[in-house]
Amino acid sequence: MSYQYLKAARKIICIGRNYAAHIKELNNATPKQPFFFLKPSSSIITPINQLNACKSLPKNSSYHGLNDNGTNPSPIFAPHGVVIHHEIELALVIDKYISNVEANEFHASDVFDAISGISLALDLTARNVQDEAKKKGLPWSIGKGFDTFLPISEFIPKAKLIKDRDNLQDVFRLTCAVNNFKRQDGTTNLMLTPLHKIIQHISTMISLEPGDIILTGTPAGVGELHPGDEIRCKLLYRDSELIDMSFGCEKRPGPYVYRET
């Protein structure tokens, strides 16, 4: 398992509202064009397992950089007073500079050459923090950017996907279970904006660089996470399991308590 790709990430770009059923479950409006937001690299954590023990942190810290091998083994930390929602997503790892691409110049068959590989990610959201910020017209970076709010898997090189190099859109399934109860189960062919249009659209506003990570949206079934919960996520490629990762959830250390802005 390799996590070195995480050390090369210059930015993490997340597409919002890309599955119709997820839009409906949160009573959101369907966007007229794709929109996205950023998550900080300090929100990255990786699974704790036999090869990667939980990282030792300075007192009261919740982040202290990535290890030399790219890992940051950690539980999910739940900030006091925050309602956390899990959102399982396919992640694309960009392999080249992509800037100002015209819509008619980038197609489904171009995605394979644009990426080095893929991974599986959880876009964790502080839902009450985000909802308050949106209601008041304030930025909602904090609602997406708390430490540990980007649990992410090992890297899957694109060579494992080569038989679908002309169209990667319809070959993935994402599942998520909390305490052995399935919450999310969706396929990437349900995306409102497909992978090639996501890459092209972002490039017209923010140039993509090698190592950048794009989260491509979440299917329906988002729900709450609480201290003591265990969340298990899987990525399947043509019904063959590529990734199986799990994270526990604990109370966040430090002084933060959610208060209305």
Short mmCIF file of C-alpha atoms in Angstrom, two decimals:
data_model
loop_
_atom_site.label_atom_id
_atom_site.label_comp_id
_atom_site.label_asym_id
_atom_site.label_seq_id
_atom_site.Cartn_x
_atom_site.Cartn_y
_atom_site.Cartn_z
CA MET A 1 0.00 0.00 0.00
CA SER A 2 1.40 3.39 -0.97
CA TYR A 3 0.43 6.75 0.50
CA GLN A 4 3.32 8.75 -0.96
CA TYR A 5 0.90 10.46 -3.36
CA LEU A 6 -0.51 12.44 -0.43
CA LYS A 7 2.79 14.26 0.06
CA ALA A 8 2.55 15.59 -3.51
CA ALA A 9 -0.96 17.07 -3.13
CA ARG A 10 -0.82 20.82 -3.74
CA LYS A 11 -4.58 21.18 -3.35
CA ILE A 12 -7.67 19.08 -2.71
CA ILE A 13 -10.69 20.11 -4.77
CA CYS A 14 -14.15 18.76 -3.98
CA ILE A 15 -17.16 18.75 -6.29
CA GLY A 16 -20.46 19.46 -4.56
CA ARG A 17 -23.96 18.15 -5.31
CA ASN A 18 -23.01 15.67 -8.01
CA TYR A 19 -25.60 12.95 -7.26
CA ALA A 20 -29.31 13.77 -7.61
CA ALA A 21 -30.45 11.63 -4.67
CA HIS A 22 -27.94 13.31 -2.36
CA ILE A 23 -29.17 16.73 -3.45
CA LYS A 24 -32.72 15.65 -2.65
CA GLU A 25 -31.93 14.20 0.78
CA LEU A 26 -30.42 17.53 1.92
CA ASN A 27 -33.15 19.61 0.26
CA ASN A 28 -30.58 21.50 -1.80
CA ALA A 29 -31.05 23.10 -5.19
CA THR A 30 -29.51 21.38 -8.20
CA PRO A 31 -26.64 23.60 -9.42
CA LYS A 32 -26.85 25.03 -12.93
CA GLN A 33 -23.15 24.26 -13.38
CA PRO A 34 -20.64 22.28 -11.31
CA PHE A 35 -19.29 23.98 -8.21
CA PHE A 36 -16.44 23.06 -5.94
CA PHE A 37 -14.67 23.91 -2.69
CA LEU A 38 -11.25 23.20 -1.18
CA LYS A 39 -10.13 21.08 1.74
CA PRO A 40 -6.77 21.71 3.47
CA SER A 41 -4.06 19.06 3.41
CA SER A 42 -4.05 19.25 7.23
CA SER A 43 -7.41 17.44 7.18
CA ILE A 44 -5.81 14.27 5.76
CA ILE A 45 -5.74 11.06 7.79
CA THR A 46 -5.05 7.48 6.76
CA PRO A 47 -6.18 4.17 8.27
CA ILE A 48 -4.64 2.69 11.40
CA ASN A 49 -3.59 -0.89 10.67
CA GLN A 50 -0.90 -3.49 11.35
CA LEU A 51 1.58 -1.68 9.15
CA ASN A 52 0.73 1.85 10.29
CA ALA A 53 0.15 2.42 14.00
CA CYS A 54 -1.71 5.47 15.29
CA LYS A 55 0.56 8.48 15.01
CA SER A 56 1.95 9.91 18.24
CA LEU A 57 1.01 13.61 18.48
CA PRO A 58 2.17 16.44 20.72
CA LYS A 59 -0.13 17.11 23.67
CA ASN A 60 -3.59 18.37 22.60
CA SER A 61 -2.59 18.28 18.91
CA SER A 62 -4.84 16.86 16.24
CA TYR A 63 -2.37 17.17 13.31
CA HIS A 64 1.43 17.15 13.07
CA GLY A 65 2.20 16.53 9.41
CA LEU A 66 2.39 13.43 7.27
CA ASN A 67 4.91 10.69 7.94
CA ASP A 68 7.80 10.15 5.53
CA ASN A 69 5.78 7.40 3.81
CA GLY A 70 2.79 9.72 3.32
CA THR A 71 0.62 8.20 6.04
CA ASN A 72 -1.09 9.98 8.91
CA PRO A 73 -2.74 7.10 10.81
CA SER A 74 -5.42 8.59 13.01
CA PRO A 75 -9.00 8.25 14.16
CA ILE A 76 -11.58 10.80 13.10
CA PHE A 77 -11.75 13.55 15.72
CA ALA A 78 -15.23 14.92 16.45
CA PRO A 79 -15.10 18.58 17.55
CA HIS A 80 -17.28 19.41 20.54
CA GLY A 81 -20.77 20.51 19.52
CA VAL A 82 -20.30 19.63 15.84
CA VAL A 83 -22.70 17.44 13.83
CA ILE A 84 -20.46 15.36 11.54
CA HIS A 85 -21.79 13.87 8.30
CA HIS A 86 -19.87 11.27 6.28
CA GLU A 87 -19.71 11.55 2.48
CA ILE A 88 -17.96 8.74 0.58
CA GLU A 89 -16.27 9.81 -2.68
CA LEU A 90 -14.11 8.59 -5.53
CA ALA A 91 -10.88 10.61 -5.68
CA LEU A 92 -8.88 11.33 -8.83
CA VAL A 93 -5.14 11.99 -8.58
CA ILE A 94 -4.01 14.39 -11.30
CA ASP A 95 -0.83 13.58 -13.25
CA LYS A 96 -0.22 16.67 -15.40
CA TYR A 97 -0.80 20.39 -15.69
CA ILE A 98 -4.30 21.07 -17.00
CA SER A 99 -5.29 24.68 -17.63
CA ASN A 100 -8.10 26.46 -19.50
CA VAL A 101 -9.26 23.41 -21.42
CA GLU A 102 -12.13 23.95 -23.85
CA ALA A 103 -15.18 21.72 -23.32
CA ASN A 104 -14.93 20.28 -26.83
CA GLU A 105 -11.27 19.34 -26.29
CA PHE A 106 -11.57 17.05 -23.27
CA HIS A 107 -13.59 13.84 -23.41
CA ALA A 108 -14.21 10.71 -21.36
CA SER A 109 -11.30 9.04 -23.13
CA ASP A 110 -8.94 11.78 -21.87
CA VAL A 111 -9.45 11.09 -18.16
CA PHE A 112 -7.11 8.09 -18.09
CA ASP A 113 -4.18 10.10 -19.43
CA ALA A 114 -4.92 13.02 -17.10
CA ILE A 115 -4.60 10.99 -13.88
CA SER A 116 -1.91 8.90 -12.22
CA GLY A 117 -4.50 6.88 -10.33
CA ILE A 118 -7.40 6.99 -7.91
CA SER A 119 -8.22 6.56 -4.24
CA LEU A 120 -11.22 6.50 -1.93
CA ALA A 121 -12.00 9.40 0.39
CA LEU A 122 -14.44 10.58 3.01
CA ASP A 123 -15.42 14.23 2.70
CA LEU A 124 -16.48 14.79 6.30
CA THR A 125 -18.72 17.79 6.88
CA ALA A 126 -19.53 19.73 10.03
CA ARG A 127 -23.13 20.05 8.96
CA ASN A 128 -24.34 22.49 11.62
CA VAL A 129 -21.29 24.70 11.09
CA GLN A 130 -21.82 24.66 7.33
CA ASP A 131 -25.57 25.26 7.56
CA GLU A 132 -25.14 28.29 9.82
CA ALA A 133 -22.47 29.79 7.56
CA LYS A 134 -24.61 29.28 4.43
CA LYS A 135 -27.64 30.82 6.13
CA LYS A 136 -25.65 33.92 7.10
CA GLY A 137 -23.77 34.21 3.83
CA LEU A 138 -20.43 33.42 5.48
CA PRO A 139 -17.61 31.22 4.13
CA TRP A 140 -17.94 27.58 5.16
CA SER A 141 -14.31 26.46 4.92
CA ILE A 142 -14.27 25.42 8.58
CA GLY A 143 -17.26 23.14 8.03
CA LYS A 144 -15.16 21.10 5.58
CA GLY A 145 -11.66 21.68 6.87
CA PHE A 146 -11.37 20.50 10.48
CA ASP A 147 -8.38 18.29 11.24
CA THR A 148 -9.13 14.63 10.33
CA PHE A 149 -12.00 15.62 8.01
CA LEU A 150 -10.37 13.93 5.01
CA PRO A 151 -9.90 10.21 5.71
CA ILE A 152 -8.35 8.78 2.56
CA SER A 153 -7.08 5.47 1.25
CA GLU A 154 -3.94 4.12 -0.34
CA PHE A 155 -3.18 4.93 -3.96
CA ILE A 156 -4.50 2.77 -6.80
CA PRO A 157 -2.35 3.27 -9.93
CA LYS A 158 -4.22 3.69 -13.18
CA ALA A 159 -2.50 0.63 -14.63
CA LYS A 160 -5.06 -1.43 -12.70
CA LEU A 161 -7.83 0.31 -14.65
CA ILE A 162 -6.31 0.06 -18.12
CA LYS A 163 -9.02 -2.14 -19.64
CA ASP A 164 -11.41 0.82 -19.22
CA ARG A 165 -8.98 3.52 -20.26
CA ASP A 166 -11.45 4.90 -22.82
CA ASN A 167 -14.21 5.46 -20.26
CA LEU A 168 -13.76 5.19 -16.49
CA GLN A 169 -17.15 6.71 -15.73
CA ASP A 170 -19.36 3.67 -15.20
CA VAL A 171 -17.06 1.14 -13.52
CA PHE A 172 -16.93 2.12 -9.83
CA ARG A 173 -19.16 1.46 -6.85
CA LEU A 174 -18.77 3.14 -3.46
CA THR A 175 -20.13 1.81 -0.17
CA CYS A 176 -20.04 3.09 3.38
CA ALA A 177 -21.22 1.44 6.61
CA VAL A 178 -21.31 2.77 10.17
CA ASN A 179 -21.19 0.21 12.97
CA ASN A 180 -21.86 -2.50 10.35
CA PHE A 181 -25.03 -0.75 9.14
CA LYS A 182 -24.82 0.24 5.46
CA ARG A 183 -25.45 3.93 4.88
CA GLN A 184 -24.19 4.70 1.35
CA ASP A 185 -24.08 2.51 -1.75
CA GLY A 186 -23.83 4.18 -5.14
CA THR A 187 -22.23 3.90 -8.55
CA THR A 188 -20.33 6.55 -10.45
CA ASN A 189 -22.64 6.33 -13.46
CA LEU A 190 -25.13 8.30 -11.34
CA MET A 191 -22.97 11.43 -11.39
CA LEU A 192 -24.67 14.53 -12.77
CA THR A 193 -21.33 15.87 -13.99
CA PRO A 194 -19.07 13.09 -15.31
CA LEU A 195 -15.37 12.81 -14.59
CA HIS A 196 -14.12 14.43 -17.78
CA LYS A 197 -16.40 17.43 -17.38
CA ILE A 198 -15.30 17.84 -13.76
CA ILE A 199 -11.64 18.06 -14.79
CA GLN A 200 -12.33 20.36 -17.72
CA HIS A 201 -14.58 22.68 -15.70
CA ILE A 202 -12.13 23.10 -12.83
CA SER A 203 -9.31 23.87 -15.27
CA THR A 204 -11.13 26.95 -16.57
CA MET A 205 -10.89 28.61 -13.14
CA ILE A 206 -8.10 26.89 -11.18
CA SER A 207 -5.28 25.21 -13.08
CA LEU A 208 -4.69 21.63 -12.05
CA GLU A 209 -1.18 20.48 -11.14
CA PRO A 210 0.45 17.05 -10.85
CA GLY A 211 -0.49 15.57 -7.47
CA ASP A 212 -3.73 17.50 -7.06
CA ILE A 213 -6.62 15.43 -5.70
CA ILE A 214 -10.21 15.83 -6.89
CA LEU A 215 -13.11 14.43 -4.87
CA THR A 216 -15.97 13.80 -7.27
CA GLY A 217 -19.13 13.95 -5.15
CA THR A 218 -21.09 11.64 -2.88
CA PRO A 219 -24.10 9.38 -3.43
CA ALA A 220 -27.16 9.44 -1.19
CA GLY A 221 -27.17 8.09 2.34
CA VAL A 222 -25.05 10.58 4.25
CA GLY A 223 -25.49 10.38 8.00
CA GLU A 224 -24.01 11.33 11.35
CA LEU A 225 -20.81 10.11 12.98
CA HIS A 226 -20.30 10.13 16.75
CA PRO A 227 -17.42 9.30 19.09
CA GLY A 228 -17.32 5.54 19.46
CA ASP A 229 -18.55 4.87 15.92
CA GLU A 230 -16.63 2.79 13.37
CA ILE A 231 -16.98 3.66 9.70
CA ARG A 232 -15.99 1.22 6.94
CA CYS A 233 -15.68 2.25 3.30
CA LYS A 234 -15.16 0.23 0.14
CA LEU A 235 -14.39 0.95 -3.49
CA LEU A 236 -15.28 -1.67 -6.08
CA TYR A 237 -14.10 -1.73 -9.68
CA ARG A 238 -16.35 -3.84 -11.92
CA ASP A 239 -17.53 -5.68 -8.77
CA SER A 240 -13.96 -6.44 -7.71
CA GLU A 241 -12.92 -4.88 -4.41
CA LEU A 242 -10.07 -2.38 -4.75
CA ILE A 243 -10.15 -0.70 -1.35
CA ASP A 244 -11.47 -1.56 2.10
CA MET A 245 -10.68 1.02 4.79
CA SER A 246 -11.99 1.71 8.29
CA PHE A 247 -11.75 4.54 10.80
CA GLY A 248 -12.83 4.96 14.40
CA CYS A 249 -14.26 8.20 15.74
CA GLU A 250 -13.15 9.91 18.95
CA LYS A 251 -13.59 13.24 20.73
CA ARG A 252 -11.28 15.94 19.43
CA PRO A 253 -8.61 17.22 21.82
CA GLY A 254 -8.07 20.93 22.33
CA PRO A 255 -10.21 23.95 23.23
CA TYR A 256 -12.59 24.16 20.27
CA VAL A 257 -16.33 24.26 21.06
CA TYR A 258 -18.88 25.11 18.37
CA ARG A 259 -20.58 28.45 19.01
CA GLU A 260 -22.81 30.48 16.73
CA THR A 261 -20.95 33.08 14.67
#
